[in-house]
PDB file of C-alpha atoms in Angstrom:
ATOM      1  CA  MET A   1      14.545 -24.703  77.367  1.00  0.00           C
ATOM      2  CA  ASN A   2      16.658 -26.488  74.914  1.00  0.00           C
ATOM      3  CA  ASP A   3      18.271 -29.774  75.994  1.00  0.00           C
ATOM      4  CA  HIS A   4      21.764 -28.775  74.819  1.00  0.00           C
ATOM      5  CA  LEU A   5      21.777 -25.120  76.029  1.00  0.00           C
ATOM      6  CA  VAL A   6      21.980 -23.581  79.500  1.00  0.00           C
ATOM      7  CA  THR A   7      21.677 -19.970  80.589  1.00  0.00           C
ATOM      8  CA  ILE A   8      23.858 -18.095  83.188  1.00  0.00           C
ATOM      9  CA  THR A   9      21.660 -16.058  85.527  1.00  0.00           C
ATOM     10  CA  GLU A  10      24.523 -14.923  87.762  1.00  0.00           C
ATOM     11  CA  SER A  11      28.164 -15.615  88.320  1.00  0.00           C
ATOM     12  CA  TRP A  12      30.932 -14.900  90.833  1.00  0.00           C
ATOM     13  CA  LYS A  13      34.672 -15.313  90.414  1.00  0.00           C
ATOM     14  CA  LEU A  14      36.414 -16.884  93.294  1.00  0.00           C
ATOM     15  CA  SER A  15      39.630 -15.151  94.429  1.00  0.00           C
ATOM     16  CA  PHE A  16      41.119 -18.183  96.187  1.00  0.00           C
ATOM     17  CA  ARG A  17      40.982 -20.690  93.404  1.00  0.00           C
ATOM     18  CA  ASN A  18      40.492 -20.727  89.521  1.00  0.00           C
ATOM     19  CA  GLU A  19      36.761 -21.469  89.746  1.00  0.00           C
ATOM     20  CA  ILE A  20      33.562 -19.535  89.221  1.00  0.00           C
ATOM     21  CA  LEU A  21      30.325 -20.054  91.043  1.00  0.00           C
ATOM     22  CA  ALA A  22      27.412 -19.710  88.622  1.00  0.00           C
ATOM     23  CA  ASP A  23      23.677 -19.894  88.888  1.00  0.00           C
ATOM     24  CA  ILE A  24      22.878 -21.926  85.739  1.00  0.00           C
ATOM     25  CA  GLN A  25      19.262 -22.371  84.412  1.00  0.00           C
ATOM     26  CA  HIS A  26      18.584 -25.630  82.583  1.00  0.00           C
ATOM     27  CA  SER A  27      15.889 -28.231  82.077  1.00  0.00           C
ATOM     28  CA  LEU A  28      18.253 -31.246  82.072  1.00  0.00           C
ATOM     29  CA  HIS A  29      18.735 -34.041  84.535  1.00  0.00           C
ATOM     30  CA  GLY A  30      21.799 -32.252  86.061  1.00  0.00           C
ATOM     31  CA  LEU A  31      25.165 -31.272  84.723  1.00  0.00           C
ATOM     32  CA  MET A  32      27.758 -34.019  85.144  1.00  0.00           C
ATOM     33  CA  PRO A  33      31.327 -33.270  86.227  1.00  0.00           C
ATOM     34  CA  GLU A  34      33.685 -32.406  83.374  1.00  0.00           C
ATOM     35  CA  THR A  35      30.746 -31.341  81.111  1.00  0.00           C
ATOM     36  CA  LEU A  36      32.151 -28.676  78.750  1.00  0.00           C
ATOM     37  CA  LEU A  37      30.067 -25.462  78.255  1.00  0.00           C
ATOM     38  CA  ARG A  38      30.830 -23.051  75.445  1.00  0.00           C
ATOM     39  CA  SER A  39      29.509 -19.551  75.018  1.00  0.00           C
ATOM     40  CA  LYS A  40      27.593 -19.044  71.727  1.00  0.00           C
ATOM     41  CA  GLU A  41      28.466 -15.375  72.005  1.00  0.00           C
ATOM     42  CA  THR A  42      32.219 -15.316  72.945  1.00  0.00           C
ATOM     43  CA  GLY A  43      33.358 -18.869  72.138  1.00  0.00           C
ATOM     44  CA  LEU A  44      34.863 -19.145  75.625  1.00  0.00           C
ATOM     45  CA  SER A  45      34.503 -22.450  77.492  1.00  0.00           C
ATOM     46  CA  TRP A  46      34.063 -23.548  81.050  1.00  0.00           C
ATOM     47  CA  ARG A  47      34.132 -27.053  82.585  1.00  0.00           C
ATOM     48  CA  VAL A  48      31.564 -28.094  85.211  1.00  0.00           C
ATOM     49  CA  LYS A  49      33.263 -29.117  88.448  1.00  0.00           C
ATOM     50  CA  SER A  50      30.420 -29.626  90.871  1.00  0.00           C
ATOM     51  CA  ARG A  51      26.884 -28.674  92.032  1.00  0.00           C
ATOM     52  CA  THR A  52      26.484 -26.646  95.221  1.00  0.00           C
ATOM     53  CA  ILE A  53      24.104 -28.142  97.819  1.00  0.00           C
ATOM     54  CA  PHE A  54      23.326 -25.922 100.773  1.00  0.00           C
ATOM     55  CA  ILE A  55      23.219 -27.707 104.131  1.00  0.00           C
ATOM     56  CA  GLN A  56      20.586 -25.454 105.511  1.00  0.00           C
ATOM     57  CA  VAL A  57      18.047 -25.981 102.617  1.00  0.00           C
ATOM     58  CA  GLU A  58      16.063 -29.166 102.953  1.00  0.00           C
ATOM     59  CA  ASN A  59      14.579 -30.889  99.880  1.00  0.00           C
ATOM     60  CA  GLN A  60      16.878 -29.369  97.246  1.00  0.00           C
ATOM     61  CA  LYS A  61      16.433 -31.036  93.935  1.00  0.00           C
ATOM     62  CA  ARG A  62      19.221 -33.626  93.339  1.00  0.00           C
ATOM     63  CA  PHE A  63      20.420 -35.219  90.145  1.00  0.00           C
ATOM     64  CA  ASN A  64      21.935 -38.706  89.841  1.00  0.00           C
ATOM     65  CA  GLY A  65      25.573 -38.632  88.737  1.00  0.00           C
ATOM     66  CA  GLU A  66      26.245 -34.973  89.691  1.00  0.00           C
ATOM     67  CA  LYS A  67      29.305 -34.238  91.921  1.00  0.00           C
ATOM     68  CA  GLU A  68      28.047 -32.274  94.869  1.00  0.00           C
ATOM     69  CA  THR A  69      29.902 -29.753  96.994  1.00  0.00           C
ATOM     70  CA  TRP A  70      28.301 -28.925 100.285  1.00  0.00           C
ATOM     71  CA  GLN A  71      28.093 -25.288 101.407  1.00  0.00           C
ATOM     72  CA  ARG A  72      27.115 -23.986 104.873  1.00  0.00           C
ATOM     73  CA  PHE A  73      26.349 -20.426 105.717  1.00  0.00           C
ATOM     74  CA  THR A  74      26.208 -18.566 109.065  1.00  0.00           C
ATOM     75  CA  PHE A  75      23.402 -15.981 109.186  1.00  0.00           C
ATOM     76  CA  MET A  76      23.522 -12.492 110.798  1.00  0.00           C
ATOM     77  CA  GLN A  77      20.780 -11.119 113.030  1.00  0.00           C
ATOM     78  CA  PRO A  78      17.796 -11.471 112.682  1.00  0.00           C
ATOM     79  CA  ILE A  79      18.915 -15.065 112.169  1.00  0.00           C
ATOM     80  CA  ASP A  80      15.517 -16.639 111.603  1.00  0.00           C
ATOM     81  CA  GLU A  81      14.474 -14.035 109.110  1.00  0.00           C
ATOM     82  CA  ASN A  82      17.671 -14.186 107.119  1.00  0.00           C
ATOM     83  CA  TYR A  83      17.769 -17.946 107.144  1.00  0.00           C
ATOM     84  CA  GLU A  84      14.115 -18.187 105.946  1.00  0.00           C
ATOM     85  CA  ARG A  85      14.802 -15.656 103.171  1.00  0.00           C
ATOM     86  CA  PHE A  86      17.820 -17.616 102.023  1.00  0.00           C
ATOM     87  CA  ARG A  87      16.098 -20.948 102.046  1.00  0.00           C
ATOM     88  CA  ARG A  88      13.034 -19.545 100.152  1.00  0.00           C
ATOM     89  CA  GLU A  89      15.251 -17.887  97.463  1.00  0.00           C
ATOM     90  CA  ILE A  90      16.994 -21.188  96.817  1.00  0.00           C
ATOM     91  CA  LEU A  91      13.874 -23.152  96.479  1.00  0.00           C
ATOM     92  CA  GLU A  92      12.314 -20.446  94.263  1.00  0.00           C
ATOM     93  CA  LYS A  93      15.384 -20.499  91.984  1.00  0.00           C
ATOM     94  CA  GLU A  94      15.060 -24.359  91.715  1.00  0.00           C
ATOM     95  CA  GLU A  95      11.425 -24.096  90.743  1.00  0.00           C
ATOM     96  CA  LYS A  96      12.617 -22.017  87.725  1.00  0.00           C
ATOM     97  CA  GLY A  97      15.302 -24.608  86.945  1.00  0.00           C
ATOM     98  CA  ILE A  98      18.231 -22.555  88.345  1.00  0.00           C
ATOM     99  CA  TYR A  99      20.966 -24.408  90.163  1.00  0.00           C
ATOM    100  CA  GLN A 100      24.360 -23.258  91.504  1.00  0.00           C
ATOM    101  CA  TYR A 101      27.428 -24.923  90.005  1.00  0.00           C
ATOM    102  CA  SER A 102      31.207 -24.508  90.366  1.00  0.00           C
ATOM    103  CA  ILE A 103      32.759 -24.062  86.895  1.00  0.00           C
ATOM    104  CA  GLU A 104      36.284 -23.791  85.700  1.00  0.00           C
ATOM    105  CA  PRO A 105      37.402 -21.528  82.959  1.00  0.00           C
ATOM    106  CA  VAL A 106      39.299 -23.344  80.074  1.00  0.00           C
ATOM    107  CA  GLY A 107      42.245 -21.310  78.813  1.00  0.00           C
ATOM    108  CA  HIS A 108      41.128 -17.920  80.156  1.00  0.00           C
ATOM    109  CA  ASN A 109      40.097 -16.353  83.542  1.00  0.00           C
ATOM    110  CA  THR A 110      36.777 -14.783  82.552  1.00  0.00           C
ATOM    111  CA  LYS A 111      33.341 -15.419  84.088  1.00  0.00           C
ATOM    112  CA  PRO A 112      30.237 -15.914  81.991  1.00  0.00           C
ATOM    113  CA  ALA A 113      27.888 -12.875  81.937  1.00  0.00           C
ATOM    114  CA  PRO A 114      24.350 -12.899  83.289  1.00  0.00           C
ATOM    115  CA  GLY A 115      22.009 -13.931  80.459  1.00  0.00           C
ATOM    116  CA  GLU A 116      24.827 -15.574  78.506  1.00  0.00           C
ATOM    117  CA  ILE A 117      23.753 -18.843  76.780  1.00  0.00           C
ATOM    118  CA  LEU A 118      26.193 -21.715  76.794  1.00  0.00           C
ATOM    119  CA  GLU A 119      25.948 -24.869  74.744  1.00  0.00           C
ATOM    120  CA  ILE A 120      26.844 -28.244  75.987  1.00  0.00           C
ATOM    121  CA  VAL A 121      29.699 -29.510  73.920  1.00  0.00           C
TER     122      VAL A 121
END
């Protein structure tokens, strides 16, 4: 991967605040808070707010300087099976350089599309 480009693999718009959760693939040493990301395709921009760290997932990769937001989930039955699948999926994504971030749209309310390439401004 390029050191000034990131790729959106998935994104979700939050209804209760003007933020988007996004799985972002990169090969950097993290994305610092207030980093501006601009779409090469649409020209729209998003500002990095924080990285999501999941309480139930031990040994997540951490980057110095990132602002972290902790997230905790409750699992439905079968609890052990669902928990293990969740934990495995997070760690598999991290092996591919995919991490979850909270990003804020700048001057619009659109979420980036899966596969969209954003450049670090």
